[in-house]
Amino acid sequence: PAPAEAGRVPGPPDGGWGWVVVFGAFVSIGFAYAFPKGLAIFFKEIQDFFGTSYSEIAWVSSIMLATTYGAGPISSVLVNRYGSRPVVMFGGLLCGAGMISAAFCTSILQLYICVGFITGFGLALNLQPSVIIIGKYFLKRRPIANGLAMAGSPVMLCTLAPLNQFLFDNFGWRGSFLILGAILLNCCVAGALFRPIGAGTALVKTQVAEDGKDALKGKVTEDGKEMSSTLNIPMENKTEEEEGKDCFEKINQYLDFSLFKHRGFLIYLIGNVLMFLGFFAPIVFLAPYAKHTGIDEYSAAFLLSILAIVDMVARPTTGIVANSRWVRPRIQYFFSFAIAFNGACHLLCPLASSYTGLIVYSSFFGLAFGMVCAMLFETLMDLVGAARFTSAVGLVTIAECCTILLGPPIGGILIDTFGDYKYMFIKCGAVMVLAGTFLFIMNYYNYRMLAKEEKERKTKEEDPKSVRTENEGRKNWNKDSTQDGPELEPLREEGEEVKKEMNGT
């Protein structure tokens, strides 16, 4: 027999093994976000090796980022089906295989496939499960846990930038890719830490639900057969309709498409799709821009390290601030400000003509970038809730992948056309300021509408007359709808014939 507490769903522990899970997510998310940016160290040399343009070499990071985000629904479905642990471990194997095979590429097209698609898909299987499992282990401390996990990106970027330069100087870009492929296998170790929560309870609950569903299905089938034999009604059409409905329910079980009717989700989706058009391009071109101005390779790579160090501090700090009682009720405004602040930094970047100016820009960019990344998923969970978060992440990432794919190549086209990097930074800054302004205005509208709807709901609950009037109106509507009319005549006649048949039987 099932235990007495089998029906209870365990709450998030907000600690304990959850902090080990945060460390695993720290490693997994760090590789997923930092690796495409750290590869920018090799772009100048790969560009010279294959004789390609800025826009062509930018497609490597762009395809990787777009695949990482575009494979979000696949990752969400796999997590719902198998759990976070096996998905992340399989993603680590794909990442390692993609980078090792990239070391033997002989054309830029092969790099697109190995680095862009294979490694990008492996990173997708690392990113979404890591974010999802934090929401299962934490509730009250969720913003802090998310901030600590997201800090893995700057820590990894701070490490990968000088490491990649060192590997290139000693082993070339092919040898570096082999070593990086072996390093990415550590994602399998991170995935092994993702112990499922409440697995036994969920299993018993699922078994009880399935038994009840089978019993109910058998009863409905028997009743349906009896009714069909009585009224001589064929069962084939009904069976096809039920199969179609079951198929739709199975799809909706993994991806909740009703989220597209959610006002807050749509606002978040539109703002983020616009934001990602200028989000990653400045990081991809920061080191090449520094080399273009005459700065040596290690100093250019150090700019990414400065950005990562500031980002490292900014993410957990942002998580603490976002968890405060003043900010958390209106966290959407804080997120909108962070996006606009990020865009303002890019607009001012062309003024940084010296290495000192680039250090200042990298510092402010790291602060703004860390603020956005720390709240990127927390604001989504705040809007849709933990229960629908898995589907929301999958649907958001598939929509964002288009602008992520186009962002860096558009920046490369601007650089190739004008021969100057400042137009790329201005484009990215303008797009992000526009996205931040849009989110701020629409979130204000959303908060006002939510307050209005809540006030109307309370008024209806407190006023019994309105409830009575509503019930009377519903009864009158039903009465009116059942009155005789010319359009209901065929249905009425058919119903009377069926009734006579049943009475005769």
Short mmCIF file of C-alpha atoms in Angstrom, two decimals:
data_model
loop_
_atom_site.label_atom_id
_atom_site.label_comp_id
_atom_site.label_asym_id
_atom_site.label_seq_id
_atom_site.Cartn_x
_atom_site.Cartn_y
_atom_site.Cartn_z
CA PRO A 1 0.00 0.00 0.00
CA ALA A 2 1.05 3.60 -0.62
CA PRO A 3 2.44 5.44 2.42
CA ALA A 4 0.18 7.90 4.22
CA GLU A 5 2.24 10.91 3.09
CA ALA A 6 2.41 9.85 -0.55
CA GLY A 7 0.06 12.61 -1.67
CA ARG A 8 2.10 15.39 -0.16
CA VAL A 9 4.47 17.29 -2.43
CA PRO A 10 7.72 18.15 -0.59
CA GLY A 11 8.52 21.84 -0.35
CA PRO A 12 11.87 23.34 -1.42
CA PRO A 13 14.43 22.78 1.38
CA ASP A 14 16.06 26.24 0.85
CA GLY A 15 19.43 24.86 1.89
CA GLY A 16 21.16 21.58 2.70
CA TRP A 17 22.10 19.70 -0.46
CA GLY A 18 20.69 22.68 -2.37
CA TRP A 19 23.99 24.54 -1.93
CA VAL A 20 25.84 21.60 -3.54
CA VAL A 21 23.34 21.86 -6.40
CA VAL A 22 24.12 25.59 -6.63
CA PHE A 23 27.82 24.74 -6.98
CA GLY A 24 27.03 22.29 -9.79
CA ALA A 25 24.87 24.92 -11.48
CA PHE A 26 27.72 27.42 -10.94
CA VAL A 27 30.04 25.22 -13.04
CA SER A 28 27.43 24.25 -15.64
CA ILE A 29 26.00 27.76 -16.18
CA GLY A 30 29.53 29.19 -16.15
CA PHE A 31 30.59 27.09 -19.11
CA ALA A 32 27.28 27.67 -20.93
CA TYR A 33 27.58 31.46 -20.79
CA ALA A 34 31.34 32.09 -20.72
CA PHE A 35 32.59 29.61 -23.29
CA PRO A 36 31.19 31.35 -26.41
CA LYS A 37 32.69 34.64 -25.22
CA GLY A 38 36.06 33.14 -24.32
CA LEU A 39 36.46 31.76 -27.85
CA ALA A 40 36.75 35.33 -29.13
CA ILE A 41 40.45 35.14 -28.19
CA PHE A 42 41.04 32.78 -31.16
CA PHE A 43 38.97 34.72 -33.70
CA LYS A 44 41.70 36.96 -35.06
CA GLU A 45 44.05 34.03 -35.67
CA ILE A 46 41.33 31.74 -37.11
CA GLN A 47 40.26 34.62 -39.37
CA ASP A 48 43.82 34.93 -40.72
CA PHE A 49 44.16 31.13 -41.04
CA PHE A 50 41.01 30.68 -43.15
CA GLY A 51 41.08 34.13 -44.79
CA THR A 52 37.57 35.14 -43.68
CA SER A 53 35.91 38.47 -42.82
CA TYR A 54 34.75 39.78 -39.43
CA SER A 55 31.13 38.88 -40.12
CA GLU A 56 32.01 35.31 -41.20
CA ILE A 57 34.10 34.56 -38.12
CA ALA A 58 31.41 36.13 -35.89
CA TRP A 59 28.99 33.42 -37.03
CA VAL A 60 30.93 30.85 -34.94
CA SER A 61 29.94 32.43 -31.60
CA SER A 62 26.59 33.51 -33.01
CA ILE A 63 25.58 29.98 -34.07
CA MET A 64 26.79 28.59 -30.75
CA LEU A 65 24.76 31.11 -28.73
CA ALA A 66 21.69 30.72 -30.95
CA THR A 67 21.85 26.91 -30.65
CA THR A 68 22.27 27.20 -26.88
CA TYR A 69 19.09 29.27 -26.66
CA GLY A 70 17.20 27.73 -29.57
CA ALA A 71 17.48 24.22 -28.17
CA GLY A 72 15.75 25.41 -24.99
CA PRO A 73 12.43 23.61 -25.69
CA ILE A 74 14.27 20.33 -26.42
CA SER A 75 16.18 20.73 -23.17
CA SER A 76 12.96 21.48 -21.25
CA VAL A 77 11.23 18.41 -22.70
CA LEU A 78 14.19 16.19 -21.80
CA VAL A 79 14.28 17.60 -18.25
CA ASN A 80 10.55 16.95 -17.80
CA ARG A 81 11.03 13.41 -19.11
CA TYR A 82 14.35 12.31 -17.55
CA GLY A 83 15.30 14.94 -14.94
CA SER A 84 18.18 17.42 -14.78
CA ARG A 85 21.02 15.05 -13.88
CA PRO A 86 21.20 12.80 -16.99
CA VAL A 87 20.49 15.72 -19.34
CA VAL A 88 23.42 17.79 -18.01
CA MET A 89 25.78 14.80 -18.10
CA PHE A 90 24.84 14.02 -21.70
CA GLY A 91 25.31 17.72 -22.56
CA GLY A 92 28.84 17.62 -21.13
CA LEU A 93 29.70 14.68 -23.40
CA LEU A 94 28.38 16.58 -26.44
CA CYS A 95 30.42 19.69 -25.55
CA GLY A 96 33.62 17.69 -25.26
CA ALA A 97 32.97 15.82 -28.51
CA GLY A 98 32.20 19.05 -30.38
CA MET A 99 35.39 20.85 -29.36
CA ILE A 100 37.63 17.81 -29.90
CA SER A 101 36.23 17.33 -33.41
CA ALA A 102 36.67 21.10 -34.08
CA ALA A 103 40.43 20.67 -33.62
CA PHE A 104 40.50 18.69 -36.90
CA CYS A 105 38.38 21.10 -39.00
CA THR A 106 39.76 22.25 -42.35
CA SER A 107 37.18 24.93 -43.24
CA ILE A 108 35.09 27.61 -41.56
CA LEU A 109 31.91 25.65 -42.43
CA GLN A 110 33.14 22.67 -40.41
CA LEU A 111 33.77 25.01 -37.48
CA TYR A 112 30.15 26.21 -37.74
CA ILE A 113 28.99 22.59 -37.37
CA CYS A 114 31.39 21.36 -34.68
CA VAL A 115 31.72 24.48 -32.50
CA GLY A 116 28.43 26.15 -33.37
CA PHE A 117 25.87 23.35 -33.49
CA ILE A 118 27.33 20.37 -31.59
CA THR A 119 29.00 22.29 -28.75
CA GLY A 120 26.14 24.80 -28.67
CA PHE A 121 23.58 22.02 -28.27
CA GLY A 122 25.65 20.51 -25.48
CA LEU A 123 25.73 23.88 -23.69
CA ALA A 124 21.94 24.12 -24.07
CA LEU A 125 21.61 20.82 -22.21
CA ASN A 126 23.73 22.38 -19.44
CA LEU A 127 22.01 25.75 -19.13
CA GLN A 128 18.26 25.11 -18.78
CA PRO A 129 18.42 22.08 -16.41
CA SER A 130 20.78 24.00 -14.10
CA VAL A 131 18.40 26.95 -13.86
CA ILE A 132 15.35 24.71 -13.45
CA ILE A 133 16.72 22.59 -10.59
CA ILE A 134 17.58 25.69 -8.54
CA GLY A 135 13.89 26.61 -8.61
CA LYS A 136 13.09 23.17 -7.17
CA TYR A 137 15.57 23.45 -4.29
CA PHE A 138 14.97 27.10 -3.31
CA LEU A 139 12.00 29.40 -2.73
CA LYS A 140 12.73 32.07 -0.09
CA ARG A 141 16.44 32.26 -0.94
CA ARG A 142 15.93 31.75 -4.67
CA PRO A 143 17.25 35.17 -5.82
CA ILE A 144 20.45 34.64 -3.80
CA ALA A 145 20.85 31.09 -5.12
CA ASN A 146 20.30 32.27 -8.69
CA GLY A 147 22.79 35.09 -8.21
CA LEU A 148 25.46 32.70 -6.91
CA ALA A 149 24.84 30.19 -9.71
CA MET A 150 24.92 32.92 -12.36
CA ALA A 151 28.26 34.10 -10.92
CA GLY A 152 29.76 31.03 -12.60
CA SER A 153 29.73 32.88 -15.92
CA PRO A 154 32.13 35.70 -14.90
CA VAL A 155 34.34 33.33 -12.91
CA MET A 156 34.70 31.05 -15.93
CA LEU A 157 35.20 34.01 -18.28
CA CYS A 158 37.84 35.48 -15.98
CA THR A 159 39.65 32.13 -16.07
CA LEU A 160 39.11 31.24 -19.72
CA ALA A 161 40.29 34.57 -21.20
CA PRO A 162 43.95 34.36 -20.05
CA LEU A 163 43.91 30.55 -20.22
CA ASN A 164 42.87 30.60 -23.88
CA GLN A 165 45.61 33.10 -24.69
CA PHE A 166 48.16 30.91 -22.88
CA LEU A 167 46.94 27.77 -24.66
CA PHE A 168 47.10 29.50 -28.04
CA ASP A 169 50.67 30.71 -27.49
CA ASN A 170 51.84 27.22 -26.53
CA PHE A 171 49.66 24.82 -28.55
CA GLY A 172 48.02 26.85 -31.33
CA TRP A 173 44.27 27.02 -31.85
CA ARG A 174 43.95 23.33 -32.79
CA GLY A 175 45.74 22.08 -29.67
CA SER A 176 43.79 24.58 -27.57
CA PHE A 177 40.49 23.19 -28.85
CA LEU A 178 41.56 19.65 -27.86
CA ILE A 179 42.38 20.78 -24.31
CA LEU A 180 39.18 22.84 -24.03
CA GLY A 181 37.16 19.80 -25.11
CA ALA A 182 38.65 17.83 -22.22
CA ILE A 183 37.93 20.70 -19.80
CA LEU A 184 34.27 20.81 -20.88
CA LEU A 185 33.85 17.19 -19.74
CA ASN A 186 33.72 18.62 -16.19
CA CYS A 187 30.08 19.45 -16.97
CA CYS A 188 29.40 15.72 -16.49
CA VAL A 189 30.75 16.01 -12.93
CA ALA A 190 28.56 19.06 -12.30
CA GLY A 191 25.50 17.20 -13.58
CA ALA A 192 26.19 14.28 -11.23
CA LEU A 193 25.58 16.65 -8.28
CA PHE A 194 21.99 17.35 -9.38
CA ARG A 195 20.25 14.89 -7.06
CA PRO A 196 16.51 14.69 -7.83
CA ILE A 197 14.25 16.13 -5.14
CA GLY A 198 11.11 14.28 -4.01
CA ALA A 199 11.61 11.45 -6.49
CA GLY A 200 9.96 8.75 -4.35
CA THR A 201 6.89 10.81 -3.57
CA ALA A 202 6.49 11.83 -7.19
CA LEU A 203 6.78 8.20 -8.29
CA VAL A 204 4.07 6.98 -5.90
CA LYS A 205 1.83 9.91 -6.80
CA THR A 206 2.27 9.24 -10.51
CA GLN A 207 1.52 5.52 -10.04
CA VAL A 208 -1.67 6.26 -8.10
CA ALA A 209 -2.75 8.78 -10.74
CA GLU A 210 -2.07 6.30 -13.55
CA ASP A 211 -4.04 3.54 -11.78
CA GLY A 212 -6.96 5.89 -11.26
CA LYS A 213 -6.75 7.03 -14.88
CA ASP A 214 -6.75 3.43 -16.15
CA ALA A 215 -9.73 2.49 -14.00
CA LEU A 216 -11.64 5.58 -15.13
CA LYS A 217 -10.73 4.92 -18.77
CA GLY A 218 -11.99 1.34 -18.49
CA LYS A 219 -15.27 2.45 -16.98
CA VAL A 220 -15.76 5.15 -19.60
CA THR A 221 -14.97 2.66 -22.37
CA GLU A 222 -17.50 0.12 -21.06
CA ASP A 223 -20.18 2.79 -20.67
CA GLY A 224 -19.41 4.06 -24.13
CA LYS A 225 -19.74 0.57 -25.62
CA GLU A 226 -23.08 0.02 -23.89
CA MET A 227 -24.41 3.38 -25.09
CA SER A 228 -23.18 2.77 -28.63
CA SER A 229 -24.76 -0.68 -28.76
CA THR A 230 -28.03 0.78 -27.49
CA LEU A 231 -28.17 3.72 -29.88
CA ASN A 232 -26.26 2.08 -32.76
CA ILE A 233 -23.65 4.88 -32.72
CA PRO A 234 -20.19 4.02 -34.18
CA MET A 235 -17.20 4.49 -31.84
CA GLU A 236 -14.48 5.16 -34.44
CA ASN A 237 -14.88 8.96 -34.62
CA LYS A 238 -14.89 9.30 -30.83
CA THR A 239 -11.73 7.20 -30.56
CA GLU A 240 -9.93 9.38 -33.11
CA GLU A 241 -10.96 12.54 -31.25
CA GLU A 242 -9.71 11.10 -27.94
CA GLU A 243 -6.39 10.09 -29.53
CA GLY A 244 -5.95 13.57 -30.98
CA LYS A 245 -6.75 15.12 -27.61
CA ASP A 246 -4.31 12.79 -25.84
CA CYS A 247 -1.57 13.76 -28.32
CA PHE A 248 -2.19 17.48 -27.71
CA GLU A 249 -2.22 16.93 -23.94
CA LYS A 250 1.12 15.11 -24.16
CA ILE A 251 2.69 18.02 -26.06
CA ASN A 252 1.17 20.57 -23.68
CA GLN A 253 2.46 18.56 -20.73
CA TYR A 254 6.05 19.34 -21.69
CA LEU A 255 5.55 22.82 -23.20
CA ASP A 256 2.68 24.90 -21.80
CA PHE A 257 1.54 26.94 -24.82
CA SER A 258 -1.14 28.65 -22.73
CA LEU A 259 1.69 30.94 -21.56
CA PHE A 260 1.17 32.94 -24.76
CA LYS A 261 -2.09 34.15 -23.17
CA HIS A 262 -0.15 35.36 -20.10
CA ARG A 263 0.25 39.15 -20.25
CA GLY A 264 3.41 39.36 -18.13
CA PHE A 265 5.07 36.53 -20.07
CA LEU A 266 4.42 38.25 -23.42
CA ILE A 267 5.87 41.55 -22.13
CA TYR A 268 8.99 39.74 -20.88
CA LEU A 269 9.33 37.83 -24.16
CA ILE A 270 9.11 40.89 -26.44
CA GLY A 271 11.53 42.92 -24.32
CA ASN A 272 14.10 40.12 -24.13
CA VAL A 273 13.93 39.32 -27.85
CA LEU A 274 14.72 42.98 -28.56
CA MET A 275 17.44 43.13 -25.89
CA PHE A 276 19.41 40.14 -27.21
CA LEU A 277 19.90 41.89 -30.53
CA GLY A 278 22.64 43.91 -28.81
CA PHE A 279 23.47 41.86 -25.72
CA PHE A 280 26.34 39.56 -26.79
CA ALA A 281 27.97 41.43 -29.70
CA PRO A 282 30.00 43.88 -27.50
CA ILE A 283 31.59 40.98 -25.58
CA VAL A 284 32.41 39.08 -28.75
CA PHE A 285 34.15 42.10 -30.30
CA LEU A 286 35.73 43.64 -27.17
CA ALA A 287 39.09 41.81 -27.47
CA PRO A 288 39.31 42.25 -31.30
CA TYR A 289 38.48 45.96 -30.84
CA ALA A 290 41.33 46.36 -28.36
CA LYS A 291 43.75 44.61 -30.75
CA HIS A 292 42.49 46.84 -33.57
CA THR A 293 43.45 49.95 -31.58
CA GLY A 294 47.04 48.66 -31.19
CA ILE A 295 46.82 46.99 -27.76
CA ASP A 296 48.79 43.76 -27.32
CA GLU A 297 47.10 40.35 -27.07
CA TYR A 298 47.45 39.78 -23.32
CA SER A 299 46.21 43.29 -22.47
CA ALA A 300 43.23 42.77 -24.78
CA ALA A 301 42.45 39.47 -23.07
CA PHE A 302 42.83 41.17 -19.68
CA LEU A 303 39.89 43.46 -20.56
CA LEU A 304 37.64 40.37 -20.56
CA SER A 305 39.12 39.39 -17.20
CA ILE A 306 38.32 42.83 -15.76
CA LEU A 307 34.77 42.56 -17.09
CA ALA A 308 34.47 39.09 -15.56
CA ILE A 309 35.84 40.14 -12.15
CA VAL A 310 33.33 42.99 -11.83
CA ASP A 311 30.59 40.71 -13.16
CA MET A 312 31.57 38.13 -10.55
CA VAL A 313 30.89 40.57 -7.73
CA ALA A 314 27.83 42.12 -9.38
CA ARG A 315 25.77 38.93 -9.75
CA PRO A 316 25.53 37.75 -6.12
CA THR A 317 25.25 41.37 -4.97
CA THR A 318 22.36 41.90 -7.36
CA GLY A 319 20.77 38.70 -6.04
CA ILE A 320 20.95 40.01 -2.47
CA VAL A 321 19.52 43.39 -3.46
CA ALA A 322 16.75 41.76 -5.52
CA ASN A 323 15.83 39.57 -2.54
CA SER A 324 15.31 42.58 -0.25
CA ARG A 325 11.77 43.49 0.78
CA TRP A 326 12.01 46.85 -1.02
CA VAL A 327 13.05 45.50 -4.44
CA ARG A 328 11.53 42.02 -4.74
CA PRO A 329 7.86 43.14 -4.98
CA ARG A 330 8.87 45.36 -7.96
CA ILE A 331 11.79 43.35 -9.34
CA GLN A 332 10.63 43.92 -12.95
CA TYR A 333 11.49 47.65 -12.66
CA PHE A 334 14.97 46.77 -11.40
CA PHE A 335 15.46 44.44 -14.38
CA SER A 336 14.35 47.16 -16.82
CA PHE A 337 16.82 49.63 -15.29
CA ALA A 338 19.68 47.11 -15.60
CA ILE A 339 19.00 46.64 -19.33
CA ALA A 340 18.87 50.40 -20.00
CA PHE A 341 22.08 50.91 -17.96
CA ASN A 342 23.78 48.22 -20.06
CA GLY A 343 22.80 50.06 -23.25
CA ALA A 344 24.05 53.39 -21.91
CA CYS A 345 27.50 51.85 -21.35
CA HIS A 346 27.70 50.77 -25.01
CA LEU A 347 26.62 54.23 -26.23
CA LEU A 348 29.52 55.79 -24.27
CA CYS A 349 32.11 53.18 -25.36
CA PRO A 350 33.28 55.09 -28.51
CA LEU A 351 34.49 57.86 -26.16
CA ALA A 352 37.05 55.41 -24.66
CA SER A 353 39.98 55.97 -27.02
CA SER A 354 42.81 54.81 -24.71
CA TYR A 355 43.49 51.61 -22.79
CA THR A 356 42.50 53.33 -19.53
CA GLY A 357 39.17 54.29 -21.07
CA LEU A 358 38.60 50.69 -22.17
CA ILE A 359 39.31 49.52 -18.61
CA VAL A 360 36.65 51.93 -17.30
CA TYR A 361 34.21 50.78 -19.97
CA SER A 362 34.88 47.10 -19.18
CA SER A 363 34.25 47.76 -15.47
CA PHE A 364 30.87 49.44 -16.00
CA PHE A 365 29.96 46.91 -18.69
CA GLY A 366 30.73 44.06 -16.25
CA LEU A 367 28.50 45.68 -13.61
CA ALA A 368 25.58 46.16 -16.00
CA PHE A 369 26.03 42.72 -17.58
CA GLY A 370 26.06 41.04 -14.17
CA MET A 371 22.89 42.85 -13.09
CA VAL A 372 21.00 41.69 -16.19
CA CYS A 373 22.19 38.07 -16.00
CA ALA A 374 21.48 37.74 -12.27
CA MET A 375 17.82 38.68 -12.80
CA LEU A 376 17.27 37.18 -16.25
CA PHE A 377 15.54 34.00 -15.02
CA GLU A 378 14.44 35.28 -11.62
CA THR A 379 12.13 37.85 -13.23
CA LEU A 380 10.64 35.16 -15.48
CA MET A 381 9.94 32.90 -12.50
CA ASP A 382 8.44 35.89 -10.68
CA LEU A 383 5.98 36.33 -13.55
CA VAL A 384 4.90 32.74 -14.32
CA GLY A 385 5.64 30.88 -11.08
CA ALA A 386 7.79 27.82 -10.40
CA ALA A 387 5.23 25.32 -11.74
CA ARG A 388 5.23 26.77 -15.27
CA PHE A 389 8.86 27.92 -15.26
CA THR A 390 10.24 24.89 -17.13
CA SER A 391 7.94 25.46 -20.10
CA ALA A 392 8.49 29.24 -19.94
CA VAL A 393 12.29 28.86 -20.20
CA GLY A 394 11.95 26.62 -23.24
CA LEU A 395 9.53 28.94 -25.05
CA VAL A 396 11.56 32.07 -24.24
CA THR A 397 14.87 30.65 -25.41
CA ILE A 398 13.49 29.43 -28.75
CA ALA A 399 12.13 32.93 -29.42
CA GLU A 400 15.37 34.62 -28.35
CA CYS A 401 17.63 32.48 -30.51
CA CYS A 402 16.77 34.45 -33.69
CA THR A 403 18.06 37.79 -32.36
CA ILE A 404 20.99 36.07 -30.63
CA LEU A 405 21.91 34.51 -33.97
CA LEU A 406 21.73 37.84 -35.83
CA GLY A 407 23.32 40.14 -33.22
CA PRO A 408 27.09 39.45 -33.66
CA PRO A 409 26.96 39.04 -37.49
CA ILE A 410 25.12 42.37 -37.84
CA GLY A 411 27.86 43.94 -35.71
CA GLY A 412 30.50 42.30 -37.95
CA ILE A 413 28.77 43.67 -41.07
CA LEU A 414 28.84 47.19 -39.58
CA ILE A 415 32.57 46.80 -38.85
CA ASP A 416 33.30 45.50 -42.38
CA THR A 417 31.21 48.29 -43.97
CA PHE A 418 32.52 51.31 -42.05
CA GLY A 419 35.92 49.99 -40.97
CA ASP A 420 35.22 51.21 -37.42
CA TYR A 421 33.88 49.51 -34.30
CA LYS A 422 32.00 52.50 -32.88
CA TYR A 423 28.90 51.97 -35.06
CA MET A 424 28.56 48.44 -33.71
CA PHE A 425 28.65 49.70 -30.11
CA ILE A 426 26.16 52.50 -30.89
CA LYS A 427 23.74 50.02 -32.49
CA CYS A 428 23.91 47.67 -29.49
CA GLY A 429 23.49 50.53 -27.01
CA ALA A 430 20.48 52.02 -28.78
CA VAL A 431 18.72 48.64 -29.02
CA MET A 432 19.22 47.88 -25.33
CA VAL A 433 18.08 51.31 -24.14
CA LEU A 434 14.95 50.86 -26.25
CA ALA A 435 14.35 47.39 -24.74
CA GLY A 436 14.80 48.67 -21.18
CA THR A 437 12.40 51.56 -21.77
CA PHE A 438 9.80 49.23 -23.31
CA LEU A 439 9.98 46.82 -20.37
CA PHE A 440 9.73 49.65 -17.82
CA ILE A 441 6.59 51.14 -19.41
CA MET A 442 4.87 47.80 -20.05
CA ASN A 443 5.68 46.45 -16.58
CA TYR A 444 4.14 49.59 -15.09
CA TYR A 445 1.01 48.88 -17.14
CA ASN A 446 1.07 45.22 -16.06
CA TYR A 447 1.34 46.10 -12.36
CA ARG A 448 -1.56 48.56 -12.69
CA MET A 449 -3.74 45.95 -14.42
CA LEU A 450 -2.91 43.29 -11.81
CA ALA A 451 -3.83 45.68 -8.99
CA LYS A 452 -7.09 46.54 -10.73
CA GLU A 453 -7.98 42.88 -11.30
CA GLU A 454 -7.18 42.03 -7.69
CA LYS A 455 -9.36 44.91 -6.46
CA GLU A 456 -12.29 43.75 -8.63
CA ARG A 457 -11.91 40.19 -7.38
CA LYS A 458 -11.99 41.29 -3.74
CA THR A 459 -15.02 43.49 -4.41
CA LYS A 460 -16.92 40.55 -5.89
CA GLU A 461 -16.01 38.33 -2.96
CA GLU A 462 -17.10 40.92 -0.38
CA ASP A 463 -20.39 41.91 -2.10
CA PRO A 464 -22.93 39.03 -1.97
CA LYS A 465 -25.39 40.96 -4.17
CA SER A 466 -22.98 40.96 -7.09
CA VAL A 467 -22.47 37.21 -6.71
CA ARG A 468 -26.24 36.65 -6.58
CA THR A 469 -26.78 38.93 -9.59
CA GLU A 470 -24.09 37.09 -11.50
CA ASN A 471 -25.67 33.70 -10.73
CA GLU A 472 -29.12 34.97 -11.71
CA GLY A 473 -27.74 36.35 -14.95
CA ARG A 474 -26.11 32.99 -15.69
CA LYS A 475 -29.44 31.19 -15.03
CA ASN A 476 -31.34 33.66 -17.24
CA TRP A 477 -28.76 33.20 -19.97
CA ASN A 478 -29.13 29.43 -19.80
CA LYS A 479 -32.92 29.80 -19.86
CA ASP A 480 -32.80 32.13 -22.85
CA SER A 481 -30.36 29.91 -24.66
CA THR A 482 -32.70 26.92 -24.33
CA GLN A 483 -35.76 28.77 -25.69
CA ASP A 484 -37.19 27.61 -28.98
CA GLY A 485 -35.96 29.31 -32.09
CA PRO A 486 -35.60 28.54 -35.81
CA GLU A 487 -31.86 27.86 -35.50
CA LEU A 488 -32.46 25.26 -32.75
CA GLU A 489 -35.34 23.46 -34.53
CA PRO A 490 -33.24 20.70 -36.23
CA LEU A 491 -31.39 19.94 -32.99
CA ARG A 492 -34.65 19.77 -31.03
CA GLU A 493 -36.24 17.38 -33.51
CA GLU A 494 -33.16 15.14 -33.51
CA GLY A 495 -33.10 15.12 -29.72
CA GLU A 496 -36.77 14.09 -29.58
CA GLU A 497 -36.15 11.20 -32.01
CA VAL A 498 -33.22 9.94 -29.93
CA LYS A 499 -35.35 10.24 -26.77
CA LYS A 500 -38.15 8.20 -28.39
CA GLU A 501 -35.64 5.55 -29.46
CA MET A 502 -34.24 5.29 -25.94
CA ASN A 503 -37.73 5.05 -24.44
CA GLY A 504 -38.60 2.31 -26.94
CA THR A 505 -35.44 0.41 -26.03
#
